[in-house]
Coordinates of C-alpha atoms in Angstrom, one line a residue:
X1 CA 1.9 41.6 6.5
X2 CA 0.5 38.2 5.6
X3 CA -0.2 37.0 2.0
X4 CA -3.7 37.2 0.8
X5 CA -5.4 33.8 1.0
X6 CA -5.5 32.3 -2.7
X7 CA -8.8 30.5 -3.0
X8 CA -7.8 29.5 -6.7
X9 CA -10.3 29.6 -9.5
X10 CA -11.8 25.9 -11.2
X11 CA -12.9 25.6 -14.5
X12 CA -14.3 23.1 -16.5
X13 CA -11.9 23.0 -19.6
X14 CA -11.6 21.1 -23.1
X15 CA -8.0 19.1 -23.1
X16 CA -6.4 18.8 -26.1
X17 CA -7.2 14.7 -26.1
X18 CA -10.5 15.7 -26.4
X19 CA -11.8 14.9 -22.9
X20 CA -13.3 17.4 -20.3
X21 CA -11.3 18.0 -17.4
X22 CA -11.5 20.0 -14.0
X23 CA -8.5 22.7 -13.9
X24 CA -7.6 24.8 -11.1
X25 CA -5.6 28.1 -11.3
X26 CA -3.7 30.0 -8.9
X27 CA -1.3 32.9 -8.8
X28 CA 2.3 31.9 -7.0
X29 CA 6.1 34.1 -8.0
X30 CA 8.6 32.0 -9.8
X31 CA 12.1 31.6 -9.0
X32 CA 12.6 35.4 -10.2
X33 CA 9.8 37.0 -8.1
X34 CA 7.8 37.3 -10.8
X35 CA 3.7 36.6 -10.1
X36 CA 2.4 34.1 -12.6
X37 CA 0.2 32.1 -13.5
X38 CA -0.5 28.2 -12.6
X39 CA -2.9 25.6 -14.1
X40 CA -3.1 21.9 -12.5
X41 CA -5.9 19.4 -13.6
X42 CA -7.1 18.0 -11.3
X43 CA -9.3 15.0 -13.1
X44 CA -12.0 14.3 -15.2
X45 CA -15.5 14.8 -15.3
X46 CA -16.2 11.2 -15.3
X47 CA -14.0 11.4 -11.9
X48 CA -16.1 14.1 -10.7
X49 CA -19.7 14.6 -12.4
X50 CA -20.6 18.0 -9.9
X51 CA -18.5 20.9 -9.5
X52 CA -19.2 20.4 -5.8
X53 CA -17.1 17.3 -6.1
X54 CA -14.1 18.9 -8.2
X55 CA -13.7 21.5 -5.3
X56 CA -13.6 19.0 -2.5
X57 CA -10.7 17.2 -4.6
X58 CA -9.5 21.2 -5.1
X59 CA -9.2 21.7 -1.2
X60 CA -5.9 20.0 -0.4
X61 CA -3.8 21.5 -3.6
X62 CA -5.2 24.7 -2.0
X63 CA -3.6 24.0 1.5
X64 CA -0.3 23.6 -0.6
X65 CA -0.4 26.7 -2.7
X66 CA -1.3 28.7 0.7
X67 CA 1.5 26.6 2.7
X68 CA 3.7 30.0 3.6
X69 CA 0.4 31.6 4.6
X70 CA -0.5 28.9 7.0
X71 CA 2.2 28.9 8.7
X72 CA 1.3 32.4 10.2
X73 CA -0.2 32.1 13.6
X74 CA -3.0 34.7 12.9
X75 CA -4.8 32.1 10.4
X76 CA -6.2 29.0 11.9
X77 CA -5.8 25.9 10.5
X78 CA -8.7 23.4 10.4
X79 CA -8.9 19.7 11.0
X80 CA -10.8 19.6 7.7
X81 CA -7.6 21.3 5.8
X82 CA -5.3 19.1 7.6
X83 CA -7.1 16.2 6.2
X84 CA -7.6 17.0 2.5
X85 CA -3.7 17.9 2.8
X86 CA -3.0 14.8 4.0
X87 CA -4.6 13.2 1.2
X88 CA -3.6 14.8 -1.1
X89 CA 0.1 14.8 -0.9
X90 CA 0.8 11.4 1.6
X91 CA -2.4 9.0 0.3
X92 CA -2.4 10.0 -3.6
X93 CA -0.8 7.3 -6.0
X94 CA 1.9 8.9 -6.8
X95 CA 3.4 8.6 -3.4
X96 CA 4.5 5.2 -2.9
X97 CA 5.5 4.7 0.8
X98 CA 1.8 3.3 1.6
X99 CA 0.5 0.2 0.5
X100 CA -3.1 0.4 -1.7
X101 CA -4.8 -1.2 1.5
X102 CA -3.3 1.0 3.7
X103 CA -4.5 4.3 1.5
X104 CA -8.0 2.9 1.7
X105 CA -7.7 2.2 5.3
X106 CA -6.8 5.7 6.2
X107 CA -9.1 7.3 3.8
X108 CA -11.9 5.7 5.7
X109 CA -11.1 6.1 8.8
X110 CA -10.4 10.1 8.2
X111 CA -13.8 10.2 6.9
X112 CA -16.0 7.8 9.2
X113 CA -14.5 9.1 12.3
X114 CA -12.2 12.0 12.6
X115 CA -13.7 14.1 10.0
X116 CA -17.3 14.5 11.0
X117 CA -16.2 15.1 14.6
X118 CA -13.4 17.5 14.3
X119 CA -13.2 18.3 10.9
X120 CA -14.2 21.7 12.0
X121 CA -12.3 22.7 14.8
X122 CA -8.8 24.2 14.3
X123 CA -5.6 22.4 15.6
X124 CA -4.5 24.6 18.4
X125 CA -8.2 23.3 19.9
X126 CA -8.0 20.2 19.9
X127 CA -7.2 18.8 23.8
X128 CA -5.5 15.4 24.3
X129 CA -8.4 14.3 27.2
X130 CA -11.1 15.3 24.9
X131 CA -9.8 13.2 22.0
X132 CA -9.3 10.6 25.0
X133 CA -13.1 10.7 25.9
X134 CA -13.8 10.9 22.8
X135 CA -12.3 7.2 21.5
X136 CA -13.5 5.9 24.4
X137 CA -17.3 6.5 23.4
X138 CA -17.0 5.4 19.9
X139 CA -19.6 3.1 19.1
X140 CA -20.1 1.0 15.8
X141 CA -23.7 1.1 14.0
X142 CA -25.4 -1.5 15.8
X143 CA -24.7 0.8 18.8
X144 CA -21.8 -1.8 20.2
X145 CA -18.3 0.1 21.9
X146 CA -15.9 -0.1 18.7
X147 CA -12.8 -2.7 19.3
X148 CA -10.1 -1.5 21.3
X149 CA -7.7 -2.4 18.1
X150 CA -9.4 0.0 15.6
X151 CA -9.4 3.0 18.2
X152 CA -6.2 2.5 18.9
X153 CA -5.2 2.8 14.8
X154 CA -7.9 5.6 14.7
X155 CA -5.6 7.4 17.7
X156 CA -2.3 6.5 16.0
X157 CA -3.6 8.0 12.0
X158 CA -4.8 11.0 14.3
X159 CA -1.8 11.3 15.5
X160 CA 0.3 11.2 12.3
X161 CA -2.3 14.0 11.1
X162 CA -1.0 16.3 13.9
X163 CA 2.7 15.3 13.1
X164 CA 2.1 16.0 9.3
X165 CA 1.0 19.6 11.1
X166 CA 4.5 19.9 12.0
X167 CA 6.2 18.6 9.2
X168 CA 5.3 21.5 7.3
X169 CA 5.3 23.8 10.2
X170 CA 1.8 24.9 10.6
X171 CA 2.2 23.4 14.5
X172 CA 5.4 24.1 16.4
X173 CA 7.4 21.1 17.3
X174 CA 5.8 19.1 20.6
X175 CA 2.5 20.6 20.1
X176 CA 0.8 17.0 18.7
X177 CA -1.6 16.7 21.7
X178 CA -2.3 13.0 20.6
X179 CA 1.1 12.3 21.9
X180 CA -0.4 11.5 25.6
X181 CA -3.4 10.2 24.4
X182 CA -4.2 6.9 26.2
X183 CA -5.8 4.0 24.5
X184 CA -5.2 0.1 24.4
X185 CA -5.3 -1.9 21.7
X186 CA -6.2 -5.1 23.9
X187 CA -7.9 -7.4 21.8
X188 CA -11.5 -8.7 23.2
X189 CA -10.6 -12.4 22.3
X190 CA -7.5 -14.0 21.5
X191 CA -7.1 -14.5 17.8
X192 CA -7.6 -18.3 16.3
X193 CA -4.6 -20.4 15.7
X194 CA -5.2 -24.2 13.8
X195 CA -3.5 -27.4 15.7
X196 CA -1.3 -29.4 12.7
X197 CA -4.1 -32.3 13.1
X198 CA -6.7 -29.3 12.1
X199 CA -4.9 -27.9 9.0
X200 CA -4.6 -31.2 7.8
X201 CA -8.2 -32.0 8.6
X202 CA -9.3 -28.9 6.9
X203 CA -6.3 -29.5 3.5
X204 CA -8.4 -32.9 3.0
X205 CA -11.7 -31.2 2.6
X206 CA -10.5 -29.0 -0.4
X207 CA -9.7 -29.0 -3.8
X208 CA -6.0 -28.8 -5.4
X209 CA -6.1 -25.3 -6.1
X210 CA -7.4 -24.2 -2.9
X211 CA -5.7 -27.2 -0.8
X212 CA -2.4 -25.6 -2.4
X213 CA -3.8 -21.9 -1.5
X214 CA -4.0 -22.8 1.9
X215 CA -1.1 -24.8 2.3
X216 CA 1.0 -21.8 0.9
X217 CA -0.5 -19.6 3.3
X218 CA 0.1 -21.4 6.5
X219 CA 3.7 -22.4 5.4
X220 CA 5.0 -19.2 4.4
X221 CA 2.8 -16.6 6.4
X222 CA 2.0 -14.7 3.7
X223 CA -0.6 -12.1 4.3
X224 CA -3.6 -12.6 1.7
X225 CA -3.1 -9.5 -0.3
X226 CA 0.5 -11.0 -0.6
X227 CA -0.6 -14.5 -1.4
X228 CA -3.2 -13.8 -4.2
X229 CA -1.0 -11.2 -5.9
X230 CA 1.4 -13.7 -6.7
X231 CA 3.0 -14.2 -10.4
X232 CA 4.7 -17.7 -11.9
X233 CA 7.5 -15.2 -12.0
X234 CA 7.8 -14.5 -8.3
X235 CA 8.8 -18.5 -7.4
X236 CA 12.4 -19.6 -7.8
X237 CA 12.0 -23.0 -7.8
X238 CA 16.1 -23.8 -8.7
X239 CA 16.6 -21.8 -4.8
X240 CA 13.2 -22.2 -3.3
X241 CA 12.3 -19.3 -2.5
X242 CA 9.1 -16.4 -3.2
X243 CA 10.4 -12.9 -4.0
X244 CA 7.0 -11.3 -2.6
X245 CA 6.5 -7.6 -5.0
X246 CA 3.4 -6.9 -4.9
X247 CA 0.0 -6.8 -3.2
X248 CA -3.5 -6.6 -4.0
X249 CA -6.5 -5.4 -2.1
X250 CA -10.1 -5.2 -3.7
X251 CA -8.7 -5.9 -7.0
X252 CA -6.1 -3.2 -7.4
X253 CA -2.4 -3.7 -7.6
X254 CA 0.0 -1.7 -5.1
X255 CA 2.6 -1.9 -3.4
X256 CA 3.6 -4.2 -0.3
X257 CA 2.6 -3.3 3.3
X258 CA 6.6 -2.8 4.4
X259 CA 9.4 -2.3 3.3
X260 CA 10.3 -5.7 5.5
X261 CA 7.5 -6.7 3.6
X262 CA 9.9 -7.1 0.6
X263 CA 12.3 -9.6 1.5
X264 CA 12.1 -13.0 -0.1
X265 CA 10.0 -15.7 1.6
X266 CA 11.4 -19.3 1.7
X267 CA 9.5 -22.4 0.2
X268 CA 9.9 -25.8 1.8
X269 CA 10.5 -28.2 -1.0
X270 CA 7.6 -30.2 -0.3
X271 CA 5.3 -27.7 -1.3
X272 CA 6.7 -26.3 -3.7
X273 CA 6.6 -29.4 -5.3
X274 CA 2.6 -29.6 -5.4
X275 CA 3.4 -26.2 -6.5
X276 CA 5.0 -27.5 -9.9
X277 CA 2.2 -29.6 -9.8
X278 CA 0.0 -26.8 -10.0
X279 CA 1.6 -25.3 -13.2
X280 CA 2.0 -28.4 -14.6
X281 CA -1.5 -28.7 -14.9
X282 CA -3.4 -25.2 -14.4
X283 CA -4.2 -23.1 -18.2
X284 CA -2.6 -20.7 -17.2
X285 CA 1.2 -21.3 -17.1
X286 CA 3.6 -17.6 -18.0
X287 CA 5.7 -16.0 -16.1
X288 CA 3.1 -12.9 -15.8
X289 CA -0.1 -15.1 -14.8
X290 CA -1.3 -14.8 -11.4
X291 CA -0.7 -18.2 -9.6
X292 CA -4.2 -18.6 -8.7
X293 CA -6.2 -17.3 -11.3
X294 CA -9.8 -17.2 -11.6
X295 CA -11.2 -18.8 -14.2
X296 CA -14.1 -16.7 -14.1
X297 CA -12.3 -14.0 -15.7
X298 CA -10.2 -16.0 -18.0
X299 CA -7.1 -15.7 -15.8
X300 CA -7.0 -11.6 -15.5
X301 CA -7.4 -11.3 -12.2
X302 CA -6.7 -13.5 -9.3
X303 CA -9.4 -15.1 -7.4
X304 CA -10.8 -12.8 -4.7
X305 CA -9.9 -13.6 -1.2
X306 CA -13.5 -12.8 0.5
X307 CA -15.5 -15.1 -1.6
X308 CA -12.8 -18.3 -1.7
X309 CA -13.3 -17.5 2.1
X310 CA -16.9 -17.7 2.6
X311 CA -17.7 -20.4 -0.2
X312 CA -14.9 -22.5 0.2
X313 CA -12.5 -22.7 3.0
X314 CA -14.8 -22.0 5.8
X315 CA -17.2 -24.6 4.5
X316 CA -14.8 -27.4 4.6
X317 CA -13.8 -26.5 8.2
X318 CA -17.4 -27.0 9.2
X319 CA -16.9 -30.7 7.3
X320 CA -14.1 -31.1 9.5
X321 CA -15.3 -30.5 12.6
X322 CA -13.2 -27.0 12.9
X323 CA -15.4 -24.9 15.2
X324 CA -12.9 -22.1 15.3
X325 CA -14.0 -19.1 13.3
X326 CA -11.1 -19.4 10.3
X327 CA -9.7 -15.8 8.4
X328 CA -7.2 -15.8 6.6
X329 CA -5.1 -13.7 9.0
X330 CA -5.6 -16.8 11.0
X331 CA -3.2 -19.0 9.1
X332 CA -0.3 -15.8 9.8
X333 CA -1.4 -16.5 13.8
X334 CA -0.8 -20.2 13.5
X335 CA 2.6 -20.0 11.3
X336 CA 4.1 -17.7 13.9
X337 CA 2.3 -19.4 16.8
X338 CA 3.9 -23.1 15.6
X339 CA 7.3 -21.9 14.8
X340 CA 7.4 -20.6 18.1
X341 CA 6.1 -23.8 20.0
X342 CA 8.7 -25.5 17.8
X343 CA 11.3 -23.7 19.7
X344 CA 12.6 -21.5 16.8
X345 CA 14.5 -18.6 17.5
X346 CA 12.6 -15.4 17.8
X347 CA 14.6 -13.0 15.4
X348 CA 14.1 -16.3 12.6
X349 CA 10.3 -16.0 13.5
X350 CA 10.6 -12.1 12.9
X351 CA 12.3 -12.3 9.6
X352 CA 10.1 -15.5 8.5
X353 CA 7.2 -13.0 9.6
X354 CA 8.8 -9.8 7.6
X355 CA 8.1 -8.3 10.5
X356 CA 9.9 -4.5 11.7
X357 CA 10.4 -5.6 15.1
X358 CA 10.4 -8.8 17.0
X359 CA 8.2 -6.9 19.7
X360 CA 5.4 -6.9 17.1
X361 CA 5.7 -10.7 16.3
X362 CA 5.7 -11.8 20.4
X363 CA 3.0 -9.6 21.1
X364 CA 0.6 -9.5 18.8
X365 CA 1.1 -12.7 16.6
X366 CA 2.3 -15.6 18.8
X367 CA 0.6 -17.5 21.5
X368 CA 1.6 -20.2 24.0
X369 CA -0.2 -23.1 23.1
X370 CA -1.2 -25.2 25.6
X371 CA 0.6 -28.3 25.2
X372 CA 3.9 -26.4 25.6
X373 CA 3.0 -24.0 28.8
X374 CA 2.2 -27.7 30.3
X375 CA 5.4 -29.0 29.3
X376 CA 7.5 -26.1 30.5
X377 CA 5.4 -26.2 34.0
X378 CA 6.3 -29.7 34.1
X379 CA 10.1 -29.5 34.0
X380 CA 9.5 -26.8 36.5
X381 CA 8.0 -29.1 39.0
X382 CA 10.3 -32.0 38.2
X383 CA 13.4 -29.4 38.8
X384 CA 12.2 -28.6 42.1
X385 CA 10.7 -32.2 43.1
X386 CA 13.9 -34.3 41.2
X387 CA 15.4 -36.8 43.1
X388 CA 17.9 -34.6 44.0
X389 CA 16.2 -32.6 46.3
X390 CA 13.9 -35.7 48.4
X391 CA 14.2 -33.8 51.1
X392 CA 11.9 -31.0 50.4
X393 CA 8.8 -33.4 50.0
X394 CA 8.4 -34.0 53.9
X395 CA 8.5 -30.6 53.9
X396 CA 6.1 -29.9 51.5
X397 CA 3.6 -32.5 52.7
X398 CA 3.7 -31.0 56.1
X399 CA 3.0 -27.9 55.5
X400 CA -0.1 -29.4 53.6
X401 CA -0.9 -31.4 56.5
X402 CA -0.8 -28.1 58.5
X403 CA -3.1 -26.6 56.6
X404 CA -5.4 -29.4 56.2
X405 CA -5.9 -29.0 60.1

């Protein structure tokens, strides 16, 4: 005989600090057998002014305390459950393994797309064509077909969903119907990449601090959350290099994306020269200051990456005659884009990338430029058409003449 379903009970309770917090209670045996008594908080009423709200932050401690239940085949799960589980025990900030951007990526995603449409359906419903049809017809607000690249991570959280179904054994091994799900992640248009004559173009229209912003970026690859969450303490100038810790993504402080992500980035000594410069002269010099902090906030915070963006950098491209539409993901193209038309070695490109996989880096980061496809074509022809081999250039020529009659 199945457990009874413990809906839970919340109250509104005085904490001994004096503030009023949401509690929820539920009954659970301890190691003895024993039924007793449980109390978690689960925030504040600042966090959540409504009772309504307090519950829907109630809903994935409940899937937990009913886990054993669940896992009975006579009680349904929802996609709504699954969700509030989810995000309660793999997006909260206690667990670690996801980056602050990545939590808020997710969250949204959960709730823009997957919730409204199956939140209410259980999992042994959901079919792996319908979920097909269904990514193929989503549309943004405007009414436009949504990029093939954000279906394709709405497919892939979906199926981690379904795989955090089975991790707790609510779904039986192989049952994740996402699994055959078939989406691309082809890109519309090929991301920007800068020529060297157009970064330095566009590092002569700005200003020290920014000129130095930029200049970091496109020599190191740093992702922006990377970049402007960096400390004085993070550079070793005596070994040149940039021990990345940290990121920060709409002014909160996490972790970094990977754990590749982690591993130190070198610093030519060039720029980190004009780096020293930069101390040398900026207010706001210790260890624990963010290297480019605003002075709008007296140094707190660092400056935020949007706004430097759209007031500065993409302004001075204009005054240099840059037409191509400049983020700052495009200066992570164009580092992994030149070191490969420089003829590095792939697996350096990776690990200069912090990249998992060198698969990733090809695909998805690096482009042929054009110069260098013409060069390679032209050794081609000059291989077949050397002087060594004259005699296939009657041959050639008559054929043409063949077909020219």
């Amino acid at each position: 005989m199945g457990r009874h379903y413990q809906r839970g009970y919340l109250r509104c309770a005085k904490r001994k600090s004096g503030s009023y917090c949401w509690e929820f209670l539920w009954r659970e045996d301890d190691e003895a057998g024993k039924r007793v008594r449980r109390t978690a908080v689960i925030g504040t009423v600042e966090q959540y002014p409504t009772k309504e709200e307090a519950l829907d932050a109630v809903n994935g401690l409940r899937m937990q305390v009913n886990a054993d239940r669940n896992r009975q085949p006579v009680h349904p799960l929802l996609i709504a459950d699954l969700i509030d589980h989810y995000v309660q025990t793999e997006l909260s900030p206690n667990a670690d393994w996801h980056s602050h951007a990545t939590r808020i990526a997710y969250r949204y995603f959960m709730k823009k797309w997957i919730q409204p449409h199956w939140g209410k359906m259980g999992l042994g419903a959901v079919r792996t064509i319908a979920v097909q049809h269904w990514l193929r017809g989503l549309q943004r607000a405007d009414g436009t077909p949504l990029a093939n690249p954000t279906k394709a991570k709405i497919r892939n959280l979906f199926s981690v969903l379904f795989n955090h179904a089975i991790r707790y054994e609510w779904l039986e091994q192989g049952r994740n119907p996402i699994t055959l799900v078939r989406q691309s992640a082809m890109r519309k248009s090929t991301p920007e990449v800068l020529d060297p004559n157009e970064i330095q173009s566009l590092l002569l229209q700005l200003d020290p601090c920014f000129r130095l912003m930029v200049m970091l970026d496109v020599t190191t690859g740093l992702r922006r959350s990377e970049l402007f969450a960096l400390k004085w303490l993070d550079v070793d100038f005596s070994n040149l290099t940039i021990d990345v810790q940290r990121s920060i993504y709409l002014g909160k402080i996490g972790t970094c994306k990977t754990e590749a992500s982690r591993k130190p980035v070198p610093l030519d000594e060039r720029v980190a020269a004009d780096l020293w410069l930069w101390k040398e002269s900026s207010k706001y010099q210790d260890p624990s200051d963010w290297i480019f902090a605003s002075p709008r906030v007296d140094g707190k915070q660092p400056f935020w990456p949007d706004i430097v963006l759209q007031k500065i950098i993409r302004p001075a491209a204009v005054r240099a005659g840059i037409r191509k539409r400049i983020g700052w993901h495009t200066f992570r193209h164009t580092y992994s884009t030149l070191l490969i038309g420089n003829g590095e070695n792939v697996k350096v490109v990776q690990e200069l990338m912090r990249h998992a996989s060198t698969r990733f880096t090809i695909e998805v980061y690096t482009q042929a430029r054009i110069e260098a496809k013409r060069q390679a074509q032209q050794r081609l022809v000059q291989t077949i058409l050397s002087e060594e081999n004259d005699g296939l250039a009657p041959v050639i020529h008559g054929r043409s003449d063949v077909v020219g009659a």
